[in-house]
Amino acid sequence: MAALSDQADRAMRDGARFLTRDAPDHEIPDDPMPPVEAMRLIEEELILDGIPERNLATFVTTWMPPEAQQIIAGNLHRNFIDHAEYPQTAEIEQRCIRMLAKLFNAPGETTGARTQGSSEAIMLGALSLKWNWRKRREAAGKSVDRPNLVFGGDVHVVWEKFCRYFDVEPRIVPLHPEKYTIGPADVEPHVDENTIGVAAVLGTTFTGHADDIRGINDLLVTLKHDKGLDVPLHVDAASGGFVWPFLYPDSEWDFRLGQVRSINVSGHKFGLVYPGIGWLIFRERADLAEDLVFYENYLGKTDATFTLNFSTGSAMVLAQYFNLIRFGRAGYRHVMQIMQENTRLLAARLAETGQFIEVGADEEKLPLVAFRLAEPRSFDEFDIAWQVSAERGWMLPAYTMPPKADHVKMLRALVKLNLSHALVNTLAQDIAAACETLERKGGAHESERAKIRTNVGY
Ligand SMILES: *Cc1c(COP(=O)(O)O)cnc(C)c1O
């Protein structure tokens, strides 16, 4: 066989050398590789990641239309914090904040911030609660060494993180064995003069329902009048903030309630933007503790910064603005209604199997079905999650509920826009088929169970 010329040899190998080598994984390689080769190496590895359309666990957006992708790809160079160079990007952030404040029924002029997600928004919002509490206490000549924050066991992990990172006592209200959200009677015993705030959830990670925010607000109003305790309420609307205004516009959970002083929402969940974008909205300017705002002029213009990060991308801010103006209220409503309709279809299909009970079917909730086995079987919810993944590749999370309801195992399927009517039918059949397999083999094998990932999704 004729040897390849050097040039042909190089041409053959170009972009293919990675096929016969390990991926660099400990050290930066000594020598460069052609860009196409690096790209292919990464692409081949990513094949092992999940298929987003089959992921029923995540709340986060996995698809945006080509026009949005164009906006994102074209603006990756834009450093969000550099307001001197990109003043119009900063203006667009402010437009988003004003639109969201309006959506959440803020009574007048407000303020807020773009964040990396709800986690950063919650850290900043809760810091503001802490600083405002301290100011009130100092003004009254009282001690400031034992702040606490009250929230239910149904919150996202970020609330416990905040308490540990920023040295605040978490007062976690346990759930009831048969009720997976909290209300005023649960909160009341935990509130005292050292309470920096109460956090309530709109759309819990566990079942998609809302805490009794109106009831908790009423309790806090009463405490203010009867005991002079002015305890602010923060609503964690990470998922619900883009759902409730469109599906349940008459339900009051936002700034229509007087003690609600701040709200966070994840743009990258039902705001329908790719990660990471979140929003923190204050009821009024005074709710943002002024001490937390820093002024710097490194970048050629004096700017106020109120973030945990400094440099970060702008693309998702622009993508959020794109969605807000492209969908409009009617568009978001339409999208939410489609998801809700398909959620109901999935619930009905699962009910028809006679094997499951849905949790809180008739309550206001996120577009998801939280369900569990109607009666004890030779297999459990974790086995179903394993089997349906093995048979059809669906990522259907199984998890146990938080304390005092932790004897309950749950399955949960998000019904996002990509889960069409036809796919919902298929999914329900696949879940029923997985149960049949498990019935035949008497549950998942130990070795299979060990592989079950137990996260509740994000
Ligand atoms: C997802 C979620 C969070 C965290 O939000 P990120 O945007 O992922 O940082 C906080 N609270 C609730 C209720 C959530 O669903």
XYZ file of C-alpha atoms and ligand atoms in Angstrom:
473
model
C 0.000 0.000 0.000
C 1.391 3.350 -0.969
C 2.395 5.502 1.989
C 0.472 8.695 2.412
C 2.397 11.840 1.680
C 3.189 13.905 4.766
C 0.585 16.385 3.715
C -2.108 13.740 3.188
C -1.139 12.124 6.477
C -1.566 15.419 8.271
C -4.860 16.047 6.513
C -6.132 12.618 7.544
C -5.146 13.105 11.133
C -6.281 16.672 11.429
C -9.312 16.705 13.579
C -9.150 13.002 14.297
C -6.167 12.543 16.578
C -8.367 12.652 19.649
C -9.921 9.353 18.522
C -6.833 7.426 19.581
C -5.953 9.291 22.776
C -7.284 9.895 26.258
C -8.952 13.202 26.914
C -6.646 15.571 28.815
C -7.940 15.425 32.365
C -5.226 16.264 34.899
C -2.933 18.819 33.408
C -3.151 21.449 30.757
C -1.619 19.666 27.734
C 1.859 20.792 26.700
C 0.899 21.256 23.069
C -2.079 22.771 21.321
C -4.540 20.821 19.187
C -6.488 22.073 16.185
C -9.718 23.769 17.218
C -11.842 21.298 15.285
C -10.251 18.448 17.182
C -10.883 20.082 20.566
C -14.459 20.722 19.553
C -15.048 17.154 18.447
C -13.445 15.749 21.579
C -15.849 17.754 23.731
C -18.869 16.968 21.573
C -18.186 13.247 21.678
C -17.986 13.294 25.461
C -21.196 15.235 25.853
C -23.037 12.395 24.105
C -22.950 10.709 27.509
C -25.040 13.455 29.098
C -28.811 13.155 29.280
C -31.301 14.071 26.586
C -33.035 17.194 27.884
C -36.410 16.361 26.319
C -36.566 13.163 28.351
C -35.695 14.918 31.580
C -38.910 15.247 33.558
C -36.985 16.391 36.638
C -35.645 19.798 35.768
C -37.529 23.075 36.051
C -34.923 24.793 33.931
C -35.407 25.819 30.300
C -33.827 23.483 27.761
C -35.042 24.984 24.512
C -35.284 28.487 23.061
C -36.225 29.464 19.503
C -33.567 30.283 16.855
C -34.094 34.056 17.156
C -33.337 33.912 20.881
C -30.310 31.740 20.218
C -29.115 34.339 17.736
C -29.431 37.100 20.327
C -27.548 34.973 22.835
C -24.760 33.888 20.477
C -24.292 37.415 19.188
C -23.858 38.945 22.618
C -21.651 36.578 24.526
C -18.839 39.137 24.698
C -20.887 41.680 26.624
C -19.841 41.972 30.290
C -22.980 42.813 32.177
C -21.257 44.735 34.973
C -19.577 47.120 32.541
C -22.287 49.751 32.451
C -19.844 52.334 31.074
C -19.323 50.337 27.918
C -22.791 48.806 27.725
C -25.246 51.361 29.080
C -28.072 50.116 26.878
C -27.736 46.600 28.258
C -28.087 48.101 31.729
C -31.199 49.933 30.569
C -32.650 46.670 29.263
C -32.042 45.054 32.674
C -33.976 47.937 34.261
C -36.835 47.422 31.806
C -37.065 43.771 32.807
C -37.098 44.747 36.495
C -39.869 47.277 35.920
C -41.920 44.779 33.899
C -41.592 42.110 36.564
C -42.387 44.563 39.366
C -45.552 45.445 37.480
C -46.369 41.796 36.866
C -46.049 41.267 40.634
C -48.276 44.284 41.318
C -45.751 46.588 42.983
C -47.576 49.691 44.185
C -45.080 52.280 42.938
C -41.432 52.800 42.160
C -39.342 49.738 42.935
C -35.845 48.455 42.601
C -34.268 45.081 41.985
C -31.415 43.195 40.439
C -30.517 40.721 37.762
C -28.891 37.685 39.357
C -27.408 34.394 38.305
C -30.570 32.623 39.371
C -32.954 32.469 42.278
C -30.203 31.303 44.606
C -28.248 34.535 44.253
C -31.492 36.515 44.372
C -32.445 34.796 47.632
C -29.020 35.380 49.186
C -29.288 39.093 48.368
C -32.937 39.385 49.404
C -32.310 37.623 52.696
C -29.200 39.742 53.345
C -31.366 42.786 52.916
C -33.823 41.341 55.454
C -30.945 40.833 57.878
C -29.563 44.342 57.440
C -32.963 45.993 57.766
C -33.718 43.973 60.895
C -30.395 45.030 62.406
C -31.086 48.669 61.667
C -34.509 48.458 63.324
C -33.031 46.731 66.370
C -30.151 49.169 66.725
C -32.490 52.110 66.439
C -34.493 50.620 69.311
C -31.317 49.987 71.334
C -31.831 46.223 71.250
C -29.435 43.316 70.775
C -28.548 42.215 67.253
C -26.699 38.981 67.903
C -29.395 36.341 67.372
C -31.165 36.790 64.050
C -33.472 34.016 62.849
C -35.338 33.287 59.645
C -38.589 31.310 59.506
C -39.481 29.008 56.602
C -41.085 25.633 55.937
C -39.488 22.265 55.318
C -40.838 22.577 51.781
C -38.230 25.174 50.742
C -35.361 24.738 48.322
C -31.939 23.999 49.849
C -30.799 27.582 49.159
C -32.617 28.846 52.266
C -30.608 26.626 54.586
C -27.501 27.592 52.654
C -28.199 31.254 53.271
C -28.600 30.643 57.007
C -25.318 28.784 57.246
C -23.308 31.090 55.002
C -24.565 34.279 56.636
C -24.938 33.135 60.225
C -28.675 33.271 60.755
C -30.591 30.711 62.824
C -32.882 28.704 60.526
C -36.298 28.071 62.052
C -37.606 25.338 59.822
C -41.276 24.553 60.219
C -41.753 20.790 59.787
C -44.382 19.597 57.342
C -47.408 17.538 58.366
C -47.525 13.863 57.440
C -50.298 14.615 54.956
C -49.760 18.280 54.075
C -46.761 19.476 52.126
C -46.937 23.264 52.422
C -47.102 25.631 55.402
C -49.590 28.213 56.644
C -49.971 30.832 59.386
C -50.590 28.368 62.230
C -47.294 26.633 61.406
C -45.378 29.889 61.247
C -46.760 31.683 64.287
C -44.943 29.839 67.104
C -41.579 30.509 65.463
C -41.784 34.262 64.968
C -40.281 36.599 67.557
C -38.454 39.928 67.780
C -35.304 38.376 66.307
C -37.042 37.149 63.178
C -35.516 38.934 60.189
C -38.283 37.645 57.940
C -40.504 34.774 56.895
C -39.954 33.039 53.558
C -42.876 31.436 51.755
C -42.769 29.432 48.545
C -44.860 29.879 45.432
C -44.524 26.527 43.674
C -42.535 24.134 45.820
C -39.880 21.871 44.402
C -41.591 18.878 46.016
C -45.188 19.060 44.816
C -45.497 22.368 42.941
C -47.995 23.890 45.370
C -47.866 27.233 47.169
C -47.603 27.929 50.875
C -50.599 29.786 52.276
C -48.973 33.131 51.500
C -52.116 35.162 52.017
C -52.676 33.493 55.414
C -49.072 34.100 56.457
C -49.361 37.725 55.350
C -52.500 38.150 57.454
C -50.708 36.671 60.455
C -47.812 39.112 60.014
C -50.217 42.039 59.665
C -51.870 40.999 62.927
C -48.501 40.668 64.680
C -47.620 44.139 63.516
C -50.804 45.642 64.904
C -51.018 43.629 68.112
C -47.385 43.260 69.123
C -45.573 45.922 67.115
C -43.489 43.234 65.377
C -42.925 44.287 61.772
C -41.767 41.050 60.138
C -41.318 41.187 56.362
C -42.395 38.364 54.072
C -40.192 37.259 51.173
C -41.812 35.124 48.490
C -39.631 32.540 46.799
C -41.353 32.479 43.427
C -38.421 30.820 41.638
C -40.799 28.661 39.626
C -44.200 30.146 40.423
C -43.417 33.756 39.560
C -43.961 33.178 35.859
C -46.838 30.712 36.337
C -49.288 32.208 38.828
C -49.692 35.627 37.150
C -50.829 33.859 33.985
C -52.774 30.846 35.253
C -54.154 32.267 38.507
C -54.216 36.046 38.075
C -56.764 36.533 40.865
C -54.789 34.611 43.430
C -53.002 37.068 45.729
C -49.472 36.106 46.665
C -47.433 39.120 45.526
C -47.110 42.830 46.364
C -50.887 43.043 46.618
C -50.206 41.669 50.104
C -48.795 44.359 52.392
C -46.082 42.387 54.207
C -44.594 40.977 50.993
C -41.444 43.089 50.716
C -39.389 41.138 48.177
C -39.821 38.418 45.570
C -37.358 36.301 43.617
C -38.028 34.514 40.349
C -35.837 32.378 38.083
C -35.875 33.662 34.517
C -34.405 30.313 33.506
C -37.360 28.324 34.804
C -40.828 29.336 33.608
C -39.419 32.652 32.372
C -38.345 30.325 29.538
C -34.732 31.547 29.259
C -31.628 29.327 29.301
C -29.599 29.291 32.552
C -28.473 31.463 34.343
C -30.783 34.318 34.930
C -32.768 35.234 38.015
C -34.465 38.315 39.369
C -34.877 39.951 42.732
C -37.632 42.533 43.002
C -38.232 44.758 46.034
C -41.607 46.215 46.898
C -40.121 49.697 47.305
C -36.679 51.191 47.202
C -36.506 51.337 50.996
C -36.692 47.537 51.193
C -33.194 47.289 49.754
C -30.799 47.970 52.631
C -28.663 50.862 51.435
C -25.562 49.455 53.186
C -25.536 46.552 50.748
C -25.126 48.779 47.722
C -21.565 49.571 46.764
C -20.440 52.353 44.499
C -17.441 51.861 42.260
C -15.932 53.737 39.366
C -13.362 51.234 38.063
C -14.977 51.005 34.698
C -15.163 54.651 33.831
C -18.469 55.600 35.404
C -19.771 55.524 38.952
C -22.077 52.571 39.355
C -24.101 51.077 42.119
C -23.488 47.365 42.500
C -25.658 45.026 44.486
C -24.647 41.491 43.524
C -22.574 38.630 44.851
C -20.800 38.301 41.504
C -19.147 41.099 39.560
C -18.351 40.300 35.926
C -20.912 38.136 34.208
C -22.639 37.702 30.868
C -25.415 39.853 29.481
C -26.803 37.391 26.978
C -29.479 35.994 29.283
C -30.647 39.453 30.286
C -31.169 40.194 26.612
C -32.833 36.801 26.145
C -35.197 37.548 29.034
C -36.131 40.868 27.465
C -36.603 39.049 24.161
C -39.092 36.666 25.777
C -40.966 39.404 27.597
C -41.547 41.401 24.442
C -41.876 38.476 22.077
C -44.453 36.564 24.131
C -46.183 39.448 25.835
C -48.648 38.571 28.550
C -50.886 36.702 26.109
C -47.996 34.576 24.867
C -46.868 33.575 28.344
C -50.464 32.795 29.274
C -50.816 30.621 26.201
C -47.633 28.687 26.966
C -48.655 28.151 30.590
C -52.104 26.993 29.528
C -50.683 24.430 27.123
C -48.465 23.046 29.885
C -51.414 22.975 32.267
C -53.599 21.156 29.778
C -50.949 18.507 29.197
C -50.378 18.243 32.948
C -54.045 17.406 33.388
C -53.859 14.877 30.579
C -50.906 13.145 32.223
C -52.698 13.113 35.582
C -55.784 11.597 33.956
C -53.762 8.935 32.142
C -51.947 7.971 35.338
C -55.247 7.840 37.221
C -56.668 5.493 34.558
C -53.991 2.940 35.396
C -55.544 2.720 38.854
C -52.074 2.414 40.371
C -51.307 5.979 41.428
C -52.637 8.836 43.459
C -51.846 12.383 42.504
C -50.965 14.863 45.225
C -53.085 18.003 45.461
C -54.709 17.679 42.056
C -57.282 20.413 42.569
C -55.029 23.045 44.085
C -53.221 25.837 42.270
C -49.862 24.474 41.201
C -46.980 24.420 38.774
C -47.435 22.411 35.587
C -46.303 19.112 37.047
C -47.762 15.889 38.328
C -46.555 14.725 41.759
C -47.783 11.211 42.334
C -47.180 8.050 44.288
C -48.296 4.450 44.401
C -51.865 4.075 45.596
C -51.006 1.042 47.708
C -47.950 -0.946 48.820
C -46.574 -3.185 46.085
C -43.599 -5.440 45.587
C -41.784 -2.359 44.254
C -41.652 1.302 45.201
C -41.412 4.718 43.585
C -37.621 4.569 43.366
C -37.883 1.268 41.491
C -40.285 2.867 39.013
C -37.869 5.737 38.419
C -35.117 3.240 37.720
C -37.206 1.006 35.460
C -38.723 3.740 33.316
C -35.262 5.153 32.795
C -33.846 1.752 31.862
C -36.687 0.939 29.481
C -37.282 4.287 27.822
C -34.667 6.760 28.990
C -37.086 9.021 30.844
C -35.509 10.783 33.776
C -38.345 10.702 36.272
C -37.226 11.721 39.761
C -38.225 9.777 42.867
C -37.573 11.289 46.282
C -38.682 11.299 49.888
C -40.526 14.276 51.325
C -39.004 16.571 54.007
C -39.296 15.886 57.766
C -42.512 14.793 59.302
C -43.657 13.763 55.840
C -40.471 11.826 55.144
C -42.231 8.470 55.190
C -43.771 9.546 51.861
C -42.038 8.646 48.600
C -42.910 10.707 45.580
C -42.542 10.703 41.815
C -42.730 13.942 39.908
C -43.061 14.765 36.214
C -42.651 18.304 34.962
C -44.813 18.920 31.924
C -42.962 21.525 29.927
C -43.685 22.731 26.430
C -41.721 19.934 24.776
C -43.944 17.287 26.393
C -46.695 17.273 23.796
C -50.086 15.587 23.992
C -48.690 12.584 22.076
C -45.619 12.300 24.303
C -47.748 12.536 27.442
C -49.703 9.485 26.277
C -46.490 7.629 25.555
C -45.017 8.586 28.928
C -48.086 7.299 30.790
C -47.896 4.007 28.867
C -44.188 3.755 29.595
C -44.757 4.241 33.320
C -47.477 1.557 33.284
C -45.168 -0.777 31.326
C -42.355 -0.200 33.828
C -44.743 -1.178 36.634
C -45.640 -4.386 34.787
C -41.973 -5.302 34.443
C -41.392 -4.605 38.122
C -44.425 -6.668 39.085
C -43.040 -9.600 37.113
C -39.557 -9.409 38.563
C -40.634 -8.407 42.068
C -39.064 -4.942 42.235
C -35.735 -3.558 41.098
C -32.621 -5.569 41.901
C -30.298 -4.222 44.617
C -27.591 -3.509 42.051
C -30.067 -1.472 40.039
C -31.296 0.422 43.061
C -27.783 1.448 43.948
C -27.672 3.387 40.698
C -30.833 5.342 41.252
C -30.060 8.983 41.470
C -32.026 10.663 44.205
C -32.301 14.278 43.393
C -35.525 16.205 43.302
C -34.545 18.225 40.283
C -33.707 21.853 40.226
C -35.065 26.356 41.633
C -35.454 26.936 42.910
C -34.549 27.709 43.654
C -33.129 27.937 43.192
O -33.166 28.646 42.001
P -31.956 28.729 40.957
O -32.497 29.662 39.936
O -31.729 27.352 40.449
O -30.769 29.275 41.691
C -34.991 28.284 44.813
N -36.244 28.098 45.248
C -37.155 27.348 44.569
C -38.542 27.209 45.101
C -36.780 26.737 43.376
O -37.661 26.004 42.699
